[in-house]
XYZ file of C-alpha atoms in Angstrom:
407
model
C -139.692 98.682 124.704
C -140.371 95.172 123.465
C -142.218 94.263 120.321
C -145.511 92.516 121.038
C -144.876 89.724 118.557
C -142.081 87.920 116.796
C -140.792 89.579 113.671
C -142.645 88.258 110.601
C -140.647 86.191 108.146
C -139.505 87.792 104.912
C -141.760 85.873 102.542
C -144.771 86.554 104.753
C -144.015 90.256 104.575
C -143.525 90.114 100.808
C -146.982 88.621 100.650
C -148.522 91.920 101.757
C -148.946 92.810 98.084
C -148.017 96.497 98.222
C -149.240 98.767 95.467
C -146.795 99.267 92.634
C -147.544 102.901 91.907
C -148.374 105.408 94.592
C -149.672 107.811 91.967
C -152.167 105.289 90.586
C -153.177 103.635 93.827
C -156.715 103.712 95.105
C -157.164 105.082 98.612
C -156.346 102.471 101.218
C -159.337 100.755 102.750
C -158.989 100.468 106.516
C -161.059 98.073 108.509
C -163.502 99.498 111.020
C -162.474 99.309 114.616
C -164.381 97.393 117.226
C -165.898 99.088 120.251
C -162.696 98.348 122.154
C -159.574 99.866 120.550
C -156.853 97.314 119.820
C -153.852 97.118 122.090
C -151.045 99.273 120.705
C -148.282 97.578 118.758
C -144.857 98.594 119.992
C -141.637 98.541 118.021
C -138.046 99.517 118.707
C -136.400 101.553 115.946
C -132.672 102.229 115.710
C -131.877 105.577 114.068
C -128.500 106.067 112.390
C -128.505 109.665 111.080
C -124.907 109.396 109.844
C -123.238 112.223 107.972
C -123.968 115.187 105.715
C -127.695 115.580 105.109
C -128.402 112.331 106.973
C -129.437 113.976 110.278
C -131.757 116.408 108.455
C -133.673 113.795 106.478
C -133.827 111.276 109.346
C -135.316 113.915 111.642
C -138.120 114.538 109.146
C -138.729 110.833 108.555
C -138.847 110.051 112.266
C -141.613 112.607 112.807
C -143.622 111.244 109.871
C -143.191 107.663 111.098
C -144.382 108.574 114.589
C -147.507 110.381 113.396
C -148.488 107.728 110.831
C -147.938 105.030 113.422
C -150.047 106.792 116.029
C -152.967 106.930 113.613
C -152.769 103.130 113.364
C -152.320 102.513 117.087
C -148.578 101.877 116.768
C -146.011 103.103 119.292
C -142.307 103.469 118.585
C -139.308 103.813 120.843
C -136.139 105.195 119.288
C -132.426 104.744 119.896
C -130.206 107.194 118.007
C -126.615 106.019 117.557
C -123.399 106.915 115.778
C -122.274 105.529 112.447
C -120.060 106.545 109.541
C -117.863 109.617 109.653
C -119.605 110.906 112.758
C -118.622 107.706 114.564
C -115.050 107.914 113.282
C -114.703 111.444 114.616
C -116.229 110.538 117.982
C -115.023 107.024 118.813
C -112.488 106.231 116.078
C -114.361 103.531 114.106
C -117.132 103.713 111.455
C -119.386 101.159 113.165
C -119.096 101.055 116.963
C -119.904 97.742 118.637
C -122.699 99.428 120.592
C -124.350 100.572 117.366
C -124.359 97.119 115.801
C -125.547 95.477 119.027
C -128.439 97.925 119.408
C -129.365 97.546 115.735
C -129.565 93.766 116.108
C -131.855 94.129 119.135
C -134.283 96.454 117.380
C -137.260 95.725 115.130
C -135.967 97.890 112.271
C -133.080 100.219 111.463
C -133.367 103.579 109.678
C -130.163 104.944 108.167
C -129.698 108.450 106.785
C -126.462 108.666 104.803
C -122.769 108.160 105.462
C -119.515 109.493 104.071
C -118.100 112.752 102.848
C -114.993 114.454 101.495
C -113.561 114.757 104.992
C -112.913 111.011 105.257
C -112.043 110.202 101.638
C -108.344 109.994 102.440
C -108.744 107.606 105.372
C -107.373 104.082 105.280
C -110.024 101.549 104.306
C -110.800 100.366 107.883
C -111.510 103.984 108.789
C -113.755 104.847 105.844
C -117.458 105.440 106.549
C -118.341 103.034 103.725
C -116.560 100.216 105.565
C -118.979 100.705 108.426
C -121.919 100.375 106.034
C -120.630 97.071 104.676
C -120.063 95.866 108.246
C -123.604 96.849 109.193
C -125.141 94.987 106.248
C -123.074 91.897 107.008
C -123.775 92.117 110.737
C -127.527 92.284 110.186
C -127.416 89.628 107.466
C -129.584 91.751 105.161
C -128.875 89.945 101.911
C -131.793 91.281 99.832
C -131.884 94.933 98.805
C -135.174 96.158 97.316
C -134.962 99.382 95.333
C -138.163 100.597 93.629
C -137.996 103.172 90.849
C -141.351 104.597 89.786
C -141.929 107.725 87.749
C -144.783 109.461 89.548
C -147.191 111.341 87.289
C -146.498 114.491 89.325
C -142.772 114.309 88.534
C -142.651 112.940 84.996
C -141.372 116.292 83.706
C -138.464 116.121 86.171
C -136.974 113.134 84.363
C -134.147 113.859 81.953
C -135.709 111.349 79.539
C -138.415 112.266 77.064
C -141.861 112.151 78.619
C -142.987 109.350 76.323
C -140.038 107.232 77.533
C -140.264 108.009 81.260
C -144.029 108.018 81.688
C -145.351 104.894 83.375
C -141.979 103.501 84.471
C -142.478 101.268 87.508
C -139.768 98.764 88.323
C -138.082 97.089 91.266
C -134.393 96.193 91.417
C -133.561 93.291 93.747
C -129.865 93.483 94.583
C -127.899 90.771 96.379
C -126.257 92.719 99.187
C -123.873 90.647 101.283
C -121.878 88.651 98.731
C -120.015 89.123 95.484
C -116.999 91.291 94.812
C -117.630 93.640 97.749
C -117.078 90.807 100.219
C -115.169 88.142 98.279
C -111.750 86.831 99.295
C -108.917 87.047 98.474
C -108.679 90.811 98.144
C -105.997 93.372 98.761
C -102.840 94.869 97.312
C -99.632 93.291 96.084
C -97.162 93.222 93.223
C -97.165 91.106 90.101
C -94.265 89.110 88.647
C -92.900 92.267 87.070
C -92.861 94.037 90.417
C -95.737 96.354 89.488
C -98.260 97.305 92.175
C -101.672 95.668 91.824
C -105.009 95.733 93.598
C -107.314 92.722 93.430
C -110.819 91.656 94.406
C -112.726 88.405 94.032
C -116.220 87.982 92.605
C -117.556 84.834 94.251
C -121.028 83.446 94.866
C -122.225 80.187 96.354
C -125.332 78.369 95.199
C -126.945 79.142 98.574
C -126.425 82.877 98.178
C -127.859 82.849 94.657
C -130.817 80.631 95.539
C -132.010 82.769 98.438
C -131.880 86.078 96.540
C -133.535 84.439 93.533
C -136.436 83.237 95.676
C -136.917 86.730 97.090
C -136.950 88.139 93.547
C -139.469 85.592 92.316
C -141.710 86.308 95.316
C -141.556 90.046 94.633
C -142.219 89.536 90.913
C -145.196 87.333 91.770
C -146.729 90.235 93.729
C -146.127 92.644 90.866
C -146.605 91.747 87.180
C -145.044 88.261 87.241
C -142.062 89.289 85.112
C -138.481 88.817 86.337
C -135.314 89.762 84.474
C -132.076 88.312 85.866
C -129.038 90.403 85.010
C -125.551 88.882 84.808
C -122.423 88.653 82.655
C -122.612 84.924 81.981
C -120.802 85.205 78.658
C -117.592 86.131 80.498
C -117.711 85.520 84.261
C -117.837 82.104 85.915
C -119.682 83.539 88.911
C -122.362 84.765 86.499
C -122.509 81.390 84.777
C -123.377 79.786 88.116
C -125.786 82.664 88.830
C -127.730 82.013 85.627
C -127.771 78.241 86.190
C -129.152 78.566 89.719
C -131.744 81.199 88.792
C -132.996 78.910 86.024
C -133.297 76.047 88.489
C -135.154 78.141 91.079
C -137.559 79.318 88.364
C -139.141 75.850 88.342
C -140.604 76.708 91.767
C -142.384 79.738 90.262
C -144.007 78.600 86.998
C -146.325 81.630 87.022
C -143.396 84.089 86.786
C -141.952 84.828 83.344
C -138.143 84.701 83.589
C -135.712 86.355 81.185
C -131.967 86.958 81.265
C -129.936 89.956 80.161
C -126.239 90.815 80.161
C -125.479 93.770 82.400
C -124.133 96.024 79.641
C -127.310 95.515 77.606
C -129.449 96.022 80.721
C -127.781 99.383 81.355
C -128.579 100.422 77.794
C -132.153 99.107 77.880
C -132.914 101.001 81.103
C -132.436 104.208 79.141
C -133.835 103.066 75.795
C -137.031 101.382 77.006
C -137.350 101.259 80.817
C -141.012 100.231 80.725
C -140.012 96.764 79.521
C -138.794 95.974 83.046
C -140.885 95.039 86.047
C -138.654 93.201 88.536
C -134.892 92.828 88.082
C -132.524 90.661 90.135
C -128.765 90.881 90.013
C -125.559 90.613 92.000
C -124.069 93.126 94.400
C -121.948 95.277 92.110
C -124.306 95.214 89.118
C -127.216 96.028 91.408
C -125.331 98.953 92.906
C -124.831 100.469 89.473
C -128.150 99.629 87.838
C -130.302 100.776 90.757
C -128.571 104.160 90.768
C -129.129 104.413 87.025
C -132.782 103.457 87.482
C -133.180 106.135 90.127
C -132.383 108.850 87.617
C -135.279 107.762 85.428
C -137.486 109.313 88.102
C -135.831 112.725 87.883
C -133.962 112.728 91.179
C -132.110 110.277 93.360
C -133.663 112.240 96.225
C -136.963 110.444 95.647
C -135.811 106.828 95.908
C -136.054 104.679 99.065
C -134.666 101.216 99.694
C -135.203 98.237 101.962
C -132.557 95.673 102.911
C -134.012 92.569 104.514
C -133.109 89.072 105.638
C -135.036 85.914 106.424
C -135.326 87.023 110.059
C -134.072 89.846 112.229
C -134.320 93.593 111.687
C -134.213 95.145 108.241
C -132.171 98.174 107.194
C -134.018 101.017 105.480
C -132.364 104.000 103.837
C -132.584 106.465 100.964
C -130.257 105.533 98.134
C -128.807 109.019 97.845
C -125.487 109.914 99.430
C -124.607 112.312 102.211
C -124.401 115.352 99.882
C -121.906 117.253 102.056
C -122.028 120.247 99.703
C -125.597 121.054 100.831
C -125.499 119.670 104.382
C -126.933 122.022 106.980
C -128.398 124.368 104.360
C -132.005 123.073 104.463
C -131.788 122.097 100.774
C -132.037 118.311 101.027
C -135.009 116.371 99.694
C -136.347 114.271 102.607
C -138.882 112.305 100.543
C -136.580 109.353 99.823
C -136.117 108.885 103.565
C -139.824 109.412 104.241
C -140.628 106.739 101.658
C -137.962 104.544 103.254
C -139.946 104.561 106.497
C -142.973 103.493 104.462
C -140.890 100.522 103.296
C -139.807 99.995 106.913
C -143.435 99.694 107.910
C -144.356 97.410 105.015
C -141.335 95.116 104.671
C -139.850 95.414 108.145
C -142.917 95.392 110.378
C -145.761 94.194 108.174
C -147.748 97.393 108.880
C -149.297 97.950 105.461
C -151.920 100.535 106.421
C -149.406 102.838 108.084
C -147.115 102.512 105.063
C -149.911 103.565 102.744
C -150.725 106.557 104.934
C -147.198 107.850 104.378
C -147.205 107.180 100.643
C -150.582 108.893 100.275
C -149.261 111.891 102.212
C -146.236 112.195 99.918
C -148.506 112.110 96.857
C -150.825 114.719 98.364
C -147.874 116.980 99.158
C -146.616 116.705 95.584
C -150.137 117.321 94.259
C -150.154 120.583 96.214
C -147.085 121.654 94.252
C -144.384 121.572 96.917
C -140.927 120.787 95.559
C -137.358 120.794 96.862
C -134.671 122.116 94.554
C -133.792 118.780 92.955
C -137.345 118.257 91.635
C -138.440 121.870 91.246
C -140.011 123.064 88.016
C -141.768 126.185 86.838
C -144.992 126.954 88.654
C -144.183 124.784 91.675
C -143.517 125.981 95.236
C -139.807 125.755 96.094
C -139.285 124.628 99.689
C -136.471 123.319 101.836
C -136.064 120.055 103.701
C -137.814 121.241 106.859
C -140.809 122.774 105.076
C -141.263 119.702 102.887
C -141.333 117.595 106.029
C -143.894 119.894 107.610
C -146.153 119.617 104.579
C -145.972 115.816 104.583
C -146.753 115.845 108.293
C -149.807 118.015 107.676
C -151.044 115.539 105.087
C -150.509 112.573 107.407
C -152.023 114.366 110.386
C -155.141 115.272 108.401
C -155.950 111.583 107.875
C -158.474 109.930 110.145
C -157.149 107.589 112.846
C -158.114 103.966 112.422
C -160.434 104.090 115.450
C -162.420 106.918 113.860
C -163.089 105.155 110.578
C -166.358 103.398 110.166
């Protein structure tokens, strides 16, 4: 099913000015319909459930996406394909050619989770994580957006003191297709003493730095106009170039306040005083670590979505949690990170702001009613499983008025 229009460019989508805090947001205002309902917008979505709890959370998110879309006159067609360990077991590789080809043809890609103990001993080409890196490179999604907001409903779930966690609302912009995860040369060998070694290369070009910096400045401009660039420029040449280029790009965004911080200090400051941060931009490996750390400020990694986007072509949307094989199939997973990932899919991937807000509002309403999965449960709340949590979110979405009925 073809999309009715060309995919919007990244900066145009970033200009949608999404709310920074779902808990503090005013109800979305939706324009009245005309006497003739608008023609439905149609999008093709590739689903990659993956491994572990991936199929459970993707199933919930798909249902929520469909209902929220229908209320806005949006139709989706879905293609569900293999990736990760499931693909290895079925066809012998972590990212089948068919999966990548279908993903490239779609309007957006929703990924559940990949990996698990079963494949930990595989050679690198046959690891689920290799398929994920191949997917990111194949789609060219160089900018990873990871929000971390402490919702008022969950502030007591954070392991930090309430006065430290309350009000945290930040966005980590991670460069996703360069750096040490992709740099060459890499591999194994022996040194002059005949001792085995493993080696990787941290390398960035000015082009790679410039494009992620511009995305970060654009995001910061739509938030509180504060951007902190994180590097290790006191030691690493790649970071020295990173800082130089970010400083140069900053001249294009005089309204955004730029600061720099070494990664070790940034890791400490995220725990000491997380409210000092608004938007952070950093390289691939630092972003991997810092965004996971930031997620725990919120109380559970099961609450955090992410968006990986490029200048054109489909984006990749996924929860930042892993496959959690220890609870897979037990109806214990928290699906809200994946549900919020489809909200990001709508906003950053398709430019459908109203539908995105419907989902975010439904998540907040569900939390306000006291429903909690095990990872965010506290005394006095209603403990539910993955399926029930999804049902409650669906009820909240379904209770909203369709756009044609608003006046």
